[in-house]
CSV table of C-alpha atoms in Angstrom, one decimal:
chain,number,residue,atom,x,y,z
N,1,UNK,CA,8.6,24.4,-18.8
N,2,UNK,CA,6.4,21.3,-19.4
N,3,UNK,CA,9.4,19.5,-21.1
N,4,UNK,CA,11.6,20.4,-18.2
N,5,UNK,CA,9.1,19.0,-15.7
N,6,UNK,CA,8.8,15.8,-17.6
N,7,UNK,CA,12.5,15.5,-17.8
N,8,UNK,CA,12.8,15.9,-14.0
N,9,UNK,CA,9.9,13.5,-13.3
N,10,UNK,CA,10.9,10.5,-11.2
N,11,UNK,CA,8.5,7.5,-11.3
N,12,UNK,CA,6.5,6.9,-8.1
N,13,UNK,CA,5.9,3.6,-6.5
N,14,UNK,CA,2.6,3.3,-4.6
N,15,UNK,CA,2.0,0.3,-2.3
N,16,UNK,CA,-1.6,-0.7,-1.4
N,17,UNK,CA,-1.8,-2.9,1.8
N,18,UNK,CA,-4.1,-3.8,4.6
N,19,UNK,CA,-4.2,-5.6,7.9
N,20,UNK,CA,-6.5,-8.4,6.8
N,21,UNK,CA,-7.6,-10.1,3.6
N,22,UNK,CA,-10.9,-9.6,1.8
N,23,UNK,CA,-11.0,-5.8,2.1
N,24,UNK,CA,-10.8,-4.9,-1.6
N,25,UNK,CA,-7.1,-4.1,-2.0
N,26,UNK,CA,-6.8,-5.7,-5.5
N,27,UNK,CA,-10.0,-4.1,-6.7
N,28,UNK,CA,-8.9,-0.6,-5.5
N,29,UNK,CA,-5.4,-1.1,-6.9
N,30,UNK,CA,-6.6,-2.2,-10.3
N,31,UNK,CA,-9.1,0.6,-10.7
N,32,UNK,CA,-6.7,3.3,-9.5
N,33,UNK,CA,-4.3,2.0,-12.1
N,34,UNK,CA,-6.9,2.1,-14.9
N,35,UNK,CA,-8.0,5.6,-13.9
N,36,UNK,CA,-4.4,6.8,-14.1
N,37,UNK,CA,-3.8,5.0,-17.4
N,38,UNK,CA,-6.8,6.8,-18.9
N,39,UNK,CA,-5.1,10.1,-17.9
N,40,UNK,CA,-2.3,9.1,-20.3
N,41,UNK,CA,0.0,8.0,-17.4
N,42,UNK,CA,2.2,4.9,-18.0
N,43,UNK,CA,1.1,2.5,-15.4
N,44,UNK,CA,2.6,-0.9,-14.2
N,45,UNK,CA,0.5,-2.9,-11.8
N,46,UNK,CA,2.5,-5.5,-9.8
N,47,UNK,CA,0.6,-8.2,-7.9
N,48,UNK,CA,2.9,-8.5,-4.9
N,49,UNK,CA,0.3,-10.6,-3.0
N,50,UNK,CA,2.7,-13.5,-3.3
N,51,UNK,CA,0.6,-16.0,-1.4
N,52,UNK,CA,-2.8,-15.3,-3.1
N,53,UNK,CA,-2.4,-13.4,-6.3
N,54,UNK,CA,-5.6,-12.4,-8.0
N,55,UNK,CA,-5.0,-8.9,-9.5
N,56,UNK,CA,-5.2,-10.3,-13.0
N,57,UNK,CA,-8.8,-11.5,-12.3
N,58,UNK,CA,-10.0,-8.0,-11.4
N,59,UNK,CA,-8.7,-6.9,-14.8
N,60,UNK,CA,-10.4,-9.7,-16.6
N,61,UNK,CA,-7.2,-11.5,-17.5
N,62,UNK,CA,-6.7,-15.2,-17.4
N,63,UNK,CA,-3.8,-16.9,-15.5
N,64,UNK,CA,-0.7,-15.6,-17.4
N,65,UNK,CA,2.0,-18.0,-18.5
N,66,UNK,CA,4.8,-15.9,-17.0
N,67,UNK,CA,4.4,-14.5,-13.5
N,68,UNK,CA,6.4,-12.8,-10.8
N,69,UNK,CA,7.5,-16.2,-9.5
N,70,UNK,CA,9.4,-16.9,-12.7
N,71,UNK,CA,11.5,-13.8,-12.0
N,72,UNK,CA,11.9,-14.5,-8.3
N,73,UNK,CA,13.0,-18.0,-9.1
N,74,UNK,CA,15.3,-16.9,-11.9
N,75,UNK,CA,13.5,-18.8,-14.6
N,76,UNK,CA,13.8,-15.5,-16.4
N,77,UNK,CA,16.5,-12.9,-15.7
N,78,UNK,CA,14.8,-9.8,-17.2
N,79,UNK,CA,11.8,-8.5,-15.4
N,80,UNK,CA,10.5,-7.2,-18.7
N,81,UNK,CA,9.8,-10.8,-19.7
N,82,UNK,CA,7.1,-11.2,-17.1
N,83,UNK,CA,5.3,-7.9,-18.0
N,84,UNK,CA,1.9,-8.4,-19.6
N,85,UNK,CA,0.4,-5.7,-21.9
N,86,UNK,CA,-3.3,-5.4,-21.0
N,87,UNK,CA,-6.1,-4.4,-23.4
N,88,UNK,CA,-6.2,-1.0,-21.7
N,89,UNK,CA,-3.8,1.5,-23.2
N,90,UNK,CA,-0.9,2.6,-21.0
N,91,UNK,CA,-1.6,-0.2,-18.5
N,92,UNK,CA,0.8,-3.2,-18.0
N,93,UNK,CA,0.7,-5.9,-15.4
N,94,UNK,CA,3.1,-8.2,-13.6
N,95,UNK,CA,1.0,-11.0,-12.3
N,96,UNK,CA,1.7,-12.6,-8.9
N,97,UNK,CA,3.2,-15.9,-8.1
N,98,UNK,CA,1.1,-19.0,-9.0
N,99,UNK,CA,3.3,-22.1,-8.8
N,100,UNK,CA,6.4,-21.3,-6.7
N,101,UNK,CA,5.7,-22.5,-3.2
N,102,UNK,CA,8.4,-20.4,-1.6
N,103,UNK,CA,7.4,-17.2,-3.5
N,104,UNK,CA,5.2,-16.0,-0.7
N,105,UNK,CA,8.3,-15.5,1.4
N,106,UNK,CA,11.1,-14.2,-0.8
N,107,UNK,CA,14.5,-14.0,0.8
N,108,UNK,CA,16.4,-10.8,1.2
N,109,UNK,CA,18.3,-11.2,-2.1
N,110,UNK,CA,15.2,-11.9,-4.1
N,111,UNK,CA,13.4,-8.9,-2.5
N,112,UNK,CA,16.3,-6.6,-3.2
N,113,UNK,CA,16.6,-7.8,-6.8
N,114,UNK,CA,12.9,-7.2,-7.4
N,115,UNK,CA,12.9,-3.7,-6.0
N,116,UNK,CA,16.1,-2.8,-7.9
N,117,UNK,CA,14.6,-4.0,-11.2
N,118,UNK,CA,11.3,-2.2,-10.6
N,119,UNK,CA,13.1,1.1,-10.3
N,120,UNK,CA,14.5,0.6,-13.8
N,121,UNK,CA,11.2,0.1,-15.6
N,122,UNK,CA,9.6,2.6,-17.9
N,123,UNK,CA,6.5,3.7,-16.0
N,124,UNK,CA,5.2,6.9,-14.5
N,125,UNK,CA,3.6,5.0,-11.6
N,126,UNK,CA,4.1,1.5,-10.3
N,127,UNK,CA,1.3,0.2,-8.1
N,128,UNK,CA,2.1,-2.7,-5.8
N,129,UNK,CA,-0.9,-4.8,-4.6
N,130,UNK,CA,0.4,-6.3,-1.4
N,131,UNK,CA,-0.8,-9.3,0.5
N,132,UNK,CA,-2.7,-9.1,3.8
N,133,UNK,CA,-1.1,-9.0,7.2
N,134,UNK,CA,2.1,-7.7,8.8
N,135,UNK,CA,4.9,-10.0,7.6
N,136,UNK,CA,8.3,-8.4,7.2
N,137,UNK,CA,8.1,-8.8,3.4
N,138,UNK,CA,4.8,-7.0,3.2
N,139,UNK,CA,6.0,-4.2,5.5
N,140,UNK,CA,9.2,-3.8,3.6
N,141,UNK,CA,7.4,-3.3,0.3
N,142,UNK,CA,5.0,-0.9,2.0
N,143,UNK,CA,7.9,1.1,3.4
N,144,UNK,CA,10.0,1.0,0.2
N,145,UNK,CA,7.2,2.8,-1.7
N,146,UNK,CA,6.9,6.5,-2.2
N,147,UNK,CA,3.4,6.3,-0.9
N,148,UNK,CA,2.0,3.5,1.3
N,149,UNK,CA,-1.8,3.3,1.1
N,150,UNK,CA,-3.8,1.4,3.7
N,151,UNK,CA,-7.2,0.0,2.9
N,152,UNK,CA,-9.7,-0.6,5.7
N,153,UNK,CA,-13.3,-1.7,6.0
N,154,UNK,CA,-15.6,0.1,8.5
N,155,UNK,CA,-15.7,-3.0,10.7
N,156,UNK,CA,-14.1,-3.4,14.2
N,157,UNK,CA,-11.8,-6.3,13.3
N,158,UNK,CA,-10.6,-4.5,10.1
N,159,UNK,CA,-10.0,-1.3,12.0
N,160,UNK,CA,-8.1,-3.1,14.7
N,161,UNK,CA,-5.9,-4.9,12.2
N,162,UNK,CA,-5.3,-1.6,10.4
N,163,UNK,CA,-3.9,0.0,13.5
N,164,UNK,CA,-1.7,-3.1,14.0
N,165,UNK,CA,-0.4,-2.7,10.5
N,166,UNK,CA,0.4,1.0,11.0
N,167,UNK,CA,2.2,0.3,14.3
N,168,UNK,CA,4.1,-2.7,12.8
N,169,UNK,CA,5.2,-0.7,9.7
N,170,UNK,CA,6.3,2.1,12.0
N,171,UNK,CA,8.4,-0.1,14.2
N,172,UNK,CA,9.8,-1.9,11.2
N,173,UNK,CA,10.8,1.6,9.9
N,174,UNK,CA,12.5,2.3,13.2
N,175,UNK,CA,14.6,-0.9,12.9
N,176,UNK,CA,15.8,0.0,9.5
N,177,UNK,CA,17.5,3.2,10.7
N,178,UNK,CA,19.0,1.7,13.9
N,179,UNK,CA,22.4,0.0,14.1
N,180,UNK,CA,22.6,-0.6,17.8
N,181,UNK,CA,21.5,-4.2,18.4
N,182,UNK,CA,20.3,-3.4,22.0
N,183,UNK,CA,17.9,-0.8,20.6
N,184,UNK,CA,16.8,-3.2,17.9
N,185,UNK,CA,16.0,-5.8,20.6
N,186,UNK,CA,14.1,-3.1,22.5
N,187,UNK,CA,12.0,-2.3,19.4
N,188,UNK,CA,11.2,-6.0,19.0
N,189,UNK,CA,10.1,-6.2,22.6
N,190,UNK,CA,8.0,-3.0,22.2
N,191,UNK,CA,6.1,-4.7,19.3
N,192,UNK,CA,4.3,-6.8,21.9
N,193,UNK,CA,1.5,-4.6,23.1
N,194,UNK,CA,1.5,-6.5,26.4
N,195,UNK,CA,5.2,-5.8,27.0
N,196,UNK,CA,6.2,-5.3,30.7
N,197,UNK,CA,8.3,-2.1,30.0
N,198,UNK,CA,5.3,0.2,29.8
N,199,UNK,CA,5.9,1.0,26.1
N,200,UNK,CA,2.5,1.5,24.5
N,201,UNK,CA,3.2,4.2,21.9
N,202,UNK,CA,6.1,5.2,19.6
N,203,UNK,CA,6.7,8.2,21.8
N,204,UNK,CA,7.1,5.9,24.8
N,205,UNK,CA,9.7,3.9,22.8
N,206,UNK,CA,11.5,7.0,21.7
N,207,UNK,CA,11.9,8.2,25.3
N,208,UNK,CA,13.3,4.9,26.3
N,209,UNK,CA,15.7,5.0,23.4
N,210,UNK,CA,16.8,8.5,24.3
N,211,UNK,CA,17.8,7.1,27.7
N,212,UNK,CA,20.1,4.7,25.8
N,213,UNK,CA,21.4,6.9,23.0
N,214,UNK,CA,20.1,10.5,22.8
N,215,UNK,CA,21.1,10.9,19.1
N,216,UNK,CA,19.3,7.8,18.0
N,217,UNK,CA,16.2,8.9,19.8
N,218,UNK,CA,16.3,12.2,17.9
N,219,UNK,CA,16.6,10.3,14.6
N,220,UNK,CA,13.6,8.3,15.5
N,221,UNK,CA,11.7,11.5,16.2
N,222,UNK,CA,12.5,12.6,12.7
N,223,UNK,CA,11.2,9.3,11.4
N,224,UNK,CA,7.8,10.0,13.0
N,225,UNK,CA,7.5,13.1,11.0
N,226,UNK,CA,8.5,11.5,7.7
N,227,UNK,CA,6.2,8.5,8.1
N,228,UNK,CA,2.9,9.6,6.4
N,229,UNK,CA,0.8,6.6,5.4
N,230,UNK,CA,-2.4,7.1,3.5
N,231,UNK,CA,-5.9,5.7,4.2
N,232,UNK,CA,-8.8,4.6,2.0
N,233,UNK,CA,-12.0,3.3,3.7
N,234,UNK,CA,-13.8,0.8,1.5
N,235,UNK,CA,-17.4,-0.4,1.3
N,236,UNK,CA,-18.8,2.7,3.0
N,237,UNK,CA,-22.6,2.7,3.6
N,238,UNK,CA,-23.3,5.5,6.0
N,239,UNK,CA,-21.9,8.9,7.0
N,240,UNK,CA,-20.6,7.3,10.2
N,241,UNK,CA,-18.6,4.9,8.0
N,242,UNK,CA,-17.0,7.9,6.2
N,243,UNK,CA,-16.3,9.5,9.6
N,244,UNK,CA,-14.2,6.4,10.6
N,245,UNK,CA,-11.4,7.7,8.4
N,246,UNK,CA,-11.2,11.0,10.3
N,247,UNK,CA,-11.4,9.2,13.6
N,248,UNK,CA,-8.5,7.0,12.6
N,249,UNK,CA,-6.5,10.0,11.5
N,250,UNK,CA,-7.1,11.7,14.9
N,251,UNK,CA,-6.3,8.5,16.8
N,252,UNK,CA,-3.0,7.9,14.9
N,253,UNK,CA,-1.9,11.5,15.7
N,254,UNK,CA,-2.9,11.3,19.3
N,255,UNK,CA,-1.6,7.9,20.2
N,256,UNK,CA,1.2,7.2,17.7
N,257,UNK,CA,2.2,10.7,16.7
N,258,UNK,CA,1.7,9.6,13.1
N,259,UNK,CA,0.2,11.8,10.4
N,260,UNK,CA,-2.3,9.5,8.7
N,261,UNK,CA,-3.6,11.1,5.5
N,262,UNK,CA,-7.2,10.3,4.7
N,263,UNK,CA,-7.4,10.0,0.9
N,264,UNK,CA,-11.0,9.1,0.6
N,265,UNK,CA,-13.5,6.3,0.6
N,266,UNK,CA,-15.3,4.0,-1.8
N,267,UNK,CA,-19.0,3.6,-1.4
N,268,UNK,CA,-20.7,0.2,-1.1
N,269,UNK,CA,-22.7,-0.7,-4.2
N,270,UNK,CA,-23.9,-3.8,-5.9
N,271,UNK,CA,-22.1,-2.8,-9.1
N,272,UNK,CA,-18.8,-3.6,-7.4
N,273,UNK,CA,-19.5,-7.3,-6.8
N,274,UNK,CA,-21.2,-7.4,-10.2
N,275,UNK,CA,-18.0,-6.1,-11.9
N,276,UNK,CA,-15.9,-8.7,-10.0
N,277,UNK,CA,-18.3,-11.5,-11.0
N,278,UNK,CA,-18.2,-10.5,-14.6
N,279,UNK,CA,-14.4,-10.1,-14.5
N,280,UNK,CA,-14.7,-6.5,-15.8
N,281,UNK,CA,-13.0,-3.6,-14.1
N,282,UNK,CA,-15.4,-1.4,-12.1
N,283,UNK,CA,-14.4,1.9,-13.7
N,284,UNK,CA,-14.9,0.5,-17.2
N,285,UNK,CA,-18.1,-1.5,-16.6
N,286,UNK,CA,-19.7,1.1,-14.4
N,287,UNK,CA,-17.9,4.4,-15.1
N,288,UNK,CA,-20.6,6.7,-13.8
N,289,UNK,CA,-21.3,4.7,-10.6
N,290,UNK,CA,-20.7,6.2,-7.2
N,291,UNK,CA,-17.8,3.8,-6.4
N,292,UNK,CA,-16.1,4.8,-9.7
N,293,UNK,CA,-16.5,8.5,-8.8
N,294,UNK,CA,-15.0,7.7,-5.4
N,295,UNK,CA,-12.0,6.1,-7.1
N,296,UNK,CA,-11.5,9.2,-9.3
N,297,UNK,CA,-11.5,11.4,-6.2
N,298,UNK,CA,-8.9,9.2,-4.5
N,299,UNK,CA,-6.7,9.5,-7.6
N,300,UNK,CA,-7.2,13.2,-7.7
N,301,UNK,CA,-6.1,13.5,-4.1
N,302,UNK,CA,-3.1,11.3,-4.7
N,303,UNK,CA,-1.9,13.3,-7.7
N,304,UNK,CA,-2.5,16.7,-6.0
N,305,UNK,CA,-1.1,15.6,-2.6
N,306,UNK,CA,-4.4,16.4,-1.0
N,307,UNK,CA,-6.6,14.8,1.6
N,308,UNK,CA,-10.3,14.3,2.2
N,309,UNK,CA,-11.7,17.1,4.4
N,310,UNK,CA,-15.0,17.4,6.2
N,311,UNK,CA,-15.9,20.4,4.0
N,312,UNK,CA,-15.8,18.1,0.9
N,313,UNK,CA,-18.6,16.1,2.3
N,314,UNK,CA,-21.2,18.8,2.6
C-alpha cells in the first residue's frame, strides 16, 4: 500500500507571498523547507523574488554563480543547471535573479517555460518564495501553485496589504477563466475599490456578471469555492496578535466569500533576528525555540490539510 501511495504521489508546489516586503516570507519559506527536508522529503526551494532575491542568505549560502536569471535569459537551457545542492540533506535551492535587470518582470513565454520546467523536477515539494506586492507575475505564481500561503504581520498596514493581495489574486483568477472581453474589462474596473459601479466584493461582481452571462457567473461562483489561500501570521507577541488570523479568516468569508485557511503563527523572539544575522537557519540554530516549534506546527497543518483552531491555543 505504501509503495502504491508513493507511485501515485504528485509533487506539490507551495507559493509563499505577501502584500508587502519585510514580513518574513524568505525566513518562513526557508525554515519550512528545512523542516520538510528533515522529514526525508525531497525539497526544492525557488527564490522567485525576482527583484530582491535573498533566500540564499537565510540558508547561509553565498551568492551563487548560477541563478534563476541565467535560466530565464537562456544562458542555460536546462533548469537543473541552476539547482544548488545545500549542506542540508534533501534540500536544494534555485537562487533568485541577481544581475538580469529585466528578470523582475519575466514575459509570458519566460514565465510559462519556468513553470513547465519546474513541474518536471524530481522533488516532493517545491516552495516558491515570491516577491512582495500584487504584480501580475507574483499573482500568477501564487495562483499556479497547489497551495498559496500568505504571510502577514499583526500590523494595520500589513493586514490592509494582505487583504489587497487576496482580492487581487482572486480577481486575477477570475480573469483566467473568462473569455468574454467585456467581462474581463468589468473585472479590471472592479479592481478599483473606488469604482462607480457599486462593486465592492466578489459577490457584487458575480451578480453583475450574471446579468451579462448567467453561465459565466455560475463558473465564477465555483471559482470562489475552489480558491482557498492559506495564512501565516508572523512576529506574534500577544494573544490578540494570534487572534488576528481568526479575524481575517472571518472577514474573508463575510466580505469576499473566500475560505481563508489559518495555518498558524510564528512567535516573535530575539533568536529569529540572531539566526538571520549569523546566517544560520532558525530551525537549525535554535531547534527548540518557540518560533521553531511554530514552524513545525505550520508544516504539520500543511501536510495533514489542517488549520489552526481556537481549541489548540488553550
